[in-house]
XYZ file of C-alpha atoms in Angstrom:
425
model
C -10.781 -19.225 21.206
C -13.690 -18.998 18.771
C -11.338 -18.373 15.838
C -9.237 -21.451 16.802
C -12.470 -23.580 16.995
C -13.439 -22.278 13.536
C -10.025 -22.933 12.113
C -10.134 -26.562 13.428
C -13.495 -27.150 11.755
C -12.090 -26.200 8.328
C -11.365 -29.138 5.949
C -7.569 -29.653 5.873
C -6.143 -29.778 2.418
C -2.831 -31.057 1.102
C -1.692 -29.279 -2.042
C 0.216 -31.022 -4.740
C 1.918 -29.511 -7.849
C 4.345 -30.532 -10.572
C 6.824 -27.986 -11.852
C 7.581 -28.658 -15.508
C 9.612 -25.477 -15.900
C 7.063 -24.099 -18.318
C 5.435 -21.646 -15.984
C 7.180 -18.412 -15.223
C 6.364 -18.582 -11.520
C 5.458 -22.096 -10.327
C 5.570 -21.049 -6.599
C 3.045 -18.240 -7.291
C 0.726 -20.888 -8.976
C 0.862 -23.002 -5.798
C 0.271 -19.920 -3.707
C -2.741 -19.132 -5.709
C -3.904 -22.713 -5.352
C -3.843 -22.172 -1.634
C -5.923 -19.031 -1.948
C -8.530 -20.966 -3.893
C -8.553 -23.683 -1.322
C -9.231 -21.060 1.400
C -11.865 -19.437 -0.755
C -13.509 -22.873 -0.855
C -13.552 -23.162 2.974
C -10.302 -25.233 3.384
C -7.302 -24.860 5.608
C -3.910 -25.555 3.875
C -2.321 -28.423 5.865
C 0.784 -28.898 3.664
C 2.308 -28.588 0.253
C 4.155 -31.186 -1.828
C 5.807 -30.369 -5.221
C 7.925 -32.295 -7.694
C 10.056 -31.266 -10.618
C 9.326 -33.310 -13.781
C 9.742 -32.572 -17.483
C 6.125 -33.433 -17.929
C 3.344 -34.703 -15.661
C 3.289 -38.480 -15.267
C 0.526 -39.896 -17.496
C -0.578 -42.435 -14.951
C -0.392 -40.464 -11.602
C 0.368 -36.868 -12.579
C 3.326 -37.071 -10.058
C 5.941 -39.862 -10.169
C 4.829 -43.294 -8.861
C 7.350 -42.905 -5.933
C 5.862 -39.488 -5.014
C 2.454 -41.109 -4.576
C 3.679 -42.980 -1.467
C 5.174 -39.802 -0.184
C 1.917 -38.000 -0.616
C 0.097 -40.798 1.327
C 2.433 -40.657 4.233
C 2.571 -36.831 4.453
C -1.207 -36.710 4.231
C -1.393 -38.723 7.356
C 1.210 -36.793 9.089
C -0.522 -33.471 8.515
C -3.942 -34.885 8.987
C -5.132 -33.890 5.485
C -8.708 -34.694 4.633
C -8.436 -33.977 0.982
C -5.666 -33.658 -1.639
C -5.800 -30.912 -4.145
C -3.729 -30.968 -7.300
C -2.626 -27.745 -9.190
C -3.674 -28.924 -12.643
C -6.648 -30.548 -14.284
C -6.353 -34.297 -13.865
C -7.140 -36.752 -16.630
C -9.868 -39.273 -15.817
C -7.223 -42.074 -15.765
C -4.944 -39.982 -13.435
C -7.890 -39.252 -11.159
C -8.921 -42.926 -11.038
C -5.403 -44.197 -10.459
C -4.786 -41.672 -7.613
C -8.108 -42.450 -6.017
C -7.245 -46.139 -5.874
C -3.707 -45.563 -4.476
C -4.527 -42.842 -1.970
C -8.024 -43.871 -0.887
C -9.144 -40.440 0.018
C -10.990 -37.456 -1.625
C -8.973 -35.895 -4.489
C -9.636 -32.552 -6.199
C -7.894 -30.858 -9.036
C -7.681 -27.177 -9.724
C -10.739 -27.205 -12.071
C -12.957 -28.932 -9.596
C -11.838 -26.525 -6.899
C -12.734 -23.482 -8.950
C -16.074 -25.167 -9.857
C -16.786 -25.709 -6.137
C -16.062 -22.067 -5.463
C -18.490 -21.011 -8.264
C -21.146 -23.384 -6.982
C -20.896 -21.741 -3.549
C -20.859 -18.197 -4.798
C -23.613 -18.500 -7.493
C -26.614 -16.468 -6.451
C -28.812 -15.772 -9.483
C -30.719 -18.585 -11.380
C -28.477 -17.964 -14.444
C -25.223 -18.347 -12.511
C -26.465 -21.543 -10.784
C -27.588 -23.046 -14.081
C -24.208 -22.121 -15.708
C -22.154 -23.623 -12.858
C -24.133 -26.825 -12.698
C -23.795 -27.267 -16.501
C -19.929 -26.780 -16.230
C -19.714 -29.176 -13.338
C -21.729 -31.906 -15.010
C -19.788 -31.629 -18.190
C -16.612 -31.963 -16.398
C -17.846 -34.917 -14.354
C -19.128 -36.879 -17.322
C -15.807 -38.499 -18.369
C -14.719 -38.726 -14.740
C -17.544 -40.663 -13.208
C -15.197 -43.587 -12.112
C -13.263 -42.573 -9.116
C -14.758 -39.126 -8.548
C -17.689 -39.949 -6.338
C -15.685 -39.835 -3.089
C -14.106 -36.545 -4.094
C -17.238 -34.730 -5.075
C -19.588 -36.128 -2.293
C -17.911 -33.606 0.039
C -19.402 -30.501 -1.653
C -23.021 -29.415 -1.646
C -24.702 -26.794 -3.793
C -26.329 -26.809 -7.246
C -29.708 -26.031 -8.513
C -32.637 -27.475 -10.395
C -35.152 -30.261 -9.620
C -32.967 -31.946 -7.132
C -31.808 -28.856 -5.296
C -32.840 -30.268 -1.980
C -29.757 -32.522 -2.105
C -26.202 -31.495 -2.381
C -24.448 -31.436 -5.708
C -22.035 -34.135 -4.505
C -25.022 -36.416 -3.572
C -26.559 -36.011 -6.990
C -23.289 -37.066 -8.572
C -23.342 -40.254 -6.483
C -26.876 -41.023 -7.702
C -26.778 -40.047 -11.320
C -25.321 -42.296 -13.926
C -24.161 -41.138 -17.362
C -27.430 -41.214 -19.043
C -29.056 -39.145 -16.265
C -26.244 -36.694 -16.347
C -26.546 -36.221 -20.060
C -30.302 -35.743 -19.691
C -29.795 -33.132 -16.980
C -27.224 -31.288 -19.169
C -29.773 -31.162 -21.890
C -32.404 -29.831 -19.431
C -29.932 -27.168 -18.278
C -29.147 -26.049 -21.758
C -32.844 -25.550 -22.443
C -33.300 -23.517 -19.219
C -30.166 -21.451 -20.065
C -31.489 -20.782 -23.594
C -34.668 -19.225 -22.011
C -32.566 -17.077 -19.678
C -30.136 -16.134 -22.563
C -33.168 -15.037 -24.622
C -34.179 -12.553 -21.930
C -30.601 -11.326 -21.682
C -30.472 -10.830 -25.457
C -33.699 -8.688 -25.348
C -32.050 -6.475 -22.578
C -28.887 -6.266 -24.582
C -30.677 -5.235 -27.769
C -32.488 -2.509 -25.948
C -29.277 -1.072 -24.769
C -27.765 -1.335 -28.226
C -30.784 0.564 -29.810
C -30.496 3.226 -27.138
C -27.019 4.099 -28.671
C -25.766 4.773 -25.118
C -22.132 3.507 -25.079
C -21.312 0.365 -23.094
C -18.256 -0.002 -20.928
C -17.181 -3.317 -19.506
C -14.880 -3.871 -16.526
C -12.541 -6.809 -17.087
C -9.538 -8.307 -15.378
C -8.177 -10.883 -12.953
C -10.262 -11.881 -9.996
C -10.041 -9.737 -6.930
C -8.420 -6.807 -8.853
C -11.166 -4.361 -7.736
C -13.662 -4.360 -10.508
C -16.710 -4.409 -8.253
C -15.092 -1.707 -6.015
C -14.650 0.610 -9.028
C -18.258 0.026 -10.117
C -19.536 0.803 -6.643
C -17.621 4.065 -6.510
C -18.972 5.163 -9.886
C -22.553 4.048 -9.005
C -22.449 5.933 -5.643
C -21.343 9.152 -7.303
C -22.898 9.003 -10.703
C -25.430 6.145 -10.850
C -29.128 6.300 -10.723
C -30.724 6.544 -7.233
C -32.640 3.297 -7.863
C -29.655 1.181 -8.777
C -27.825 -0.834 -6.090
C -24.104 -1.431 -5.564
C -22.716 -4.950 -6.034
C -21.008 -7.310 -3.670
C -17.568 -5.982 -2.747
C -15.163 -8.253 -0.923
C -11.371 -8.874 -0.718
C -11.558 -12.467 -2.044
C -11.266 -14.558 -5.166
C -14.448 -14.634 -7.170
C -16.560 -12.589 -4.785
C -19.067 -11.972 -7.520
C -20.086 -14.269 -10.392
C -23.075 -12.431 -11.833
C -22.626 -9.893 -14.628
C -24.159 -6.550 -13.417
C -25.111 -3.585 -15.640
C -25.517 -0.102 -14.177
C -26.280 3.190 -15.735
C -23.784 6.017 -15.091
C -25.092 9.540 -15.586
C -22.532 12.256 -15.760
C -23.080 15.883 -15.099
C -22.372 16.770 -18.695
C -25.086 14.464 -19.995
C -22.722 11.799 -21.391
C -24.212 8.629 -19.956
C -22.918 5.113 -20.371
C -23.702 1.580 -19.338
C -21.196 0.079 -17.016
C -20.888 -3.677 -16.877
C -19.152 -5.672 -14.102
C -18.037 -9.121 -15.326
C -16.762 -12.328 -13.623
C -13.049 -12.198 -13.029
C -10.533 -14.233 -14.867
C -7.813 -16.507 -13.326
C -4.785 -18.574 -14.379
C -5.868 -21.855 -15.771
C -9.498 -20.872 -15.853
C -11.424 -24.027 -16.785
C -12.408 -24.048 -20.383
C -15.828 -25.537 -19.342
C -16.512 -22.466 -17.311
C -15.719 -20.083 -20.101
C -18.049 -22.137 -22.391
C -20.805 -22.314 -19.747
C -20.593 -18.615 -18.874
C -20.098 -17.571 -22.496
C -23.640 -16.032 -22.730
C -22.782 -13.944 -19.710
C -19.262 -13.093 -20.813
C -20.531 -12.114 -24.218
C -21.477 -8.748 -22.737
C -17.915 -7.928 -23.042
C -17.979 -8.434 -26.855
C -20.834 -5.836 -27.210
C -18.804 -3.195 -25.244
C -17.531 -0.017 -26.908
C -14.749 0.214 -24.429
C -12.956 -2.231 -22.074
C -11.584 -1.063 -18.736
C -8.924 -3.601 -17.572
C -8.595 -3.490 -13.870
C -5.192 -4.489 -12.589
C -4.067 -5.026 -8.970
C -0.826 -3.293 -9.428
C 0.201 -4.197 -5.817
C 0.401 -7.858 -6.769
C 3.945 -8.893 -7.801
C 2.451 -10.938 -10.607
C 0.204 -8.223 -12.035
C 1.864 -8.431 -15.465
C 1.100 -12.141 -15.697
C -2.522 -11.353 -14.636
C -2.635 -8.857 -17.581
C -1.463 -11.693 -19.873
C -4.120 -14.032 -18.585
C -6.728 -11.353 -19.244
C -5.401 -10.788 -22.757
C -5.611 -14.438 -23.548
C -9.115 -14.855 -22.159
C -10.403 -11.762 -24.078
C -8.979 -13.386 -27.293
C -10.782 -16.554 -26.576
C -14.058 -14.522 -26.201
C -13.348 -12.753 -29.541
C -12.958 -9.446 -27.640
C -9.313 -8.888 -28.128
C -9.778 -5.977 -30.595
C -12.141 -3.709 -28.544
C -10.499 -0.436 -27.454
C -9.145 -0.628 -23.876
C -7.890 1.501 -21.037
C -5.963 0.055 -18.176
C -6.655 0.879 -14.504
C -3.722 0.223 -12.120
C -5.782 -0.143 -8.927
C -4.525 -0.464 -5.287
C -1.700 2.024 -6.147
C -1.747 3.109 -2.569
C -0.425 -0.367 -1.493
C 2.716 -0.223 -3.591
C 3.919 3.306 -3.433
C 2.671 4.332 -6.849
C 1.751 7.893 -7.579
C -2.039 8.340 -7.615
C -4.502 9.491 -8.663
C -3.117 10.375 -12.106
C -3.596 9.750 -15.795
C -0.847 8.525 -18.166
C -2.082 8.181 -21.637
C -4.650 5.346 -21.570
C -3.659 4.349 -18.085
C -5.219 5.388 -14.760
C -3.527 4.963 -11.386
C -6.031 4.918 -8.629
C -7.049 3.513 -5.262
C -10.781 2.637 -5.581
C -11.326 1.472 -2.085
C -10.532 5.020 -0.882
C -12.310 6.674 -3.803
C -9.094 8.116 -5.187
C -9.021 8.414 -8.991
C -12.667 7.992 -9.751
C -12.940 11.335 -11.450
C -9.751 10.692 -13.597
C -11.128 7.296 -14.594
C -14.552 8.824 -15.499
C -12.823 11.608 -17.511
C -10.820 9.099 -19.620
C -13.874 6.846 -20.213
C -15.913 9.793 -21.571
C -13.134 10.960 -23.699
C -12.805 7.562 -25.343
C -16.480 6.577 -25.765
C -17.680 9.991 -26.988
C -14.616 10.600 -29.182
C -16.807 10.186 -32.270
C -19.477 12.549 -30.946
C -19.876 16.268 -31.777
C -22.009 18.946 -30.115
C -24.264 20.785 -32.441
C -27.479 22.898 -32.590
C -30.360 21.813 -34.772
C -33.563 23.519 -36.001
C -35.989 20.877 -37.152
C -39.195 21.842 -39.123
C -42.361 20.602 -37.434
C -43.034 18.371 -40.370
C -39.752 16.431 -39.620
C -41.128 14.728 -36.553
C -39.293 11.479 -37.448
C -35.987 13.248 -37.400
C -36.710 14.874 -34.059
C -37.675 11.426 -32.612
C -34.473 10.033 -33.934
C -32.354 12.565 -32.174
C -34.390 12.258 -28.964
C -33.691 8.496 -28.935
C -30.142 8.376 -30.260
C -28.476 11.595 -29.095
C -27.846 13.342 -25.770
C -30.127 16.296 -25.693
C -28.921 19.209 -23.634
C -31.757 21.644 -24.472
C -34.854 21.827 -26.555
C -37.170 24.710 -27.371
C -40.305 25.068 -29.526
C -39.841 28.090 -31.740
C -42.088 29.546 -34.470
C -40.068 28.098 -37.349
C -39.390 24.634 -35.815
C -38.023 22.638 -32.940
C -34.622 23.778 -31.660
C -32.284 21.123 -30.186
C -28.873 21.317 -28.692
C -27.359 17.886 -28.726
C -24.397 15.602 -28.527
C -24.613 13.086 -31.312
C -22.554 10.793 -33.492
C -20.576 12.656 -36.157
C -22.227 10.592 -38.818
C -25.655 11.768 -37.691
C -24.601 15.381 -37.657
C -23.297 15.056 -41.308
C -26.427 13.140 -42.373
C -28.790 15.776 -41.107
C -26.414 18.582 -41.739
C -29.039 20.805 -43.475
C -30.691 21.276 -40.159
C -27.503 22.332 -38.267
C -27.379 25.942 -37.368
């Protein structure tokens, strides 16, 4: 009975899409739109689609379809209409006038989800920036649509984001965007300092990337639980779209002293709003500094190849397309794939069950330490700067103070071993 009451309280959404024949699987796009609506706390009340060679410039759908949408929205008791593409300001204004009810497009829906899920100050600032930038050219006709959603951050955080949009005119929004950029610059400066520290440490960095809900956070948690530092916590792990927005960095310490930093990034999605990529660029730039990318793929999803293509395109946009990569086919247990196993640069695993973690770790170490060699050094005591260098930039397995110098057994970059070859024994 309680579940029925909760279901009745959910906002009822009518989904609308135009099939131009350009997408490989239009039905899947609509299905994903429904998942996004549910992630935003809505109940899908109905779906209307139309086949057109191109979206109508005035209404997105054909003029006759607008009347059908109005009638069907009444029949299914829809409270909001959600369109599968980003609507132009004129389309949004015209639809608002004709339908006289709240209207969202795919971009606004994703922004709403991000606003709900943002937890850290940086994420909240980034989401609000993206929302205001998207709102700016759409002020006319958007007030009713956006007054439904609360959230946001900043000086007016006691009011919902929708309420702020009702109150702010264009000049105030531009001023707020300027303020947000200044606050983000301060946060980004702190992130850059942390990033430079990691780079100077010469410890390799590995970034988990991929489609949303593929299992990136689950994989990070399994690695942290088995090989992470005791003081480091696991990250949020849920079976939903965009469960986590914040980039998390954890230190993985292996038994053979080959540590690396593991970065969990925000998931990608089909038609990811460009404004979000731009707003989250400082966070996503962690990917660009990675020595290795681990693309996590939900192999149980029939559209996993399309998800991989979306990931490839997003990485290209982030200038990270040339970074070495291994591919993890996660959730292999749900589709009858053999697991755990390695196949070249591919790993088949079931992260939720902890199957394949050792295979993945083995492949990661093989890739990131491919340019390293194990060697023994005997450093004269007057070469303290060289000893300090190896202490900071190499993995030290053993050290011993001998009569003729400091003995070190290390794993270091091949270039360092060659540079200081005269001390190698």
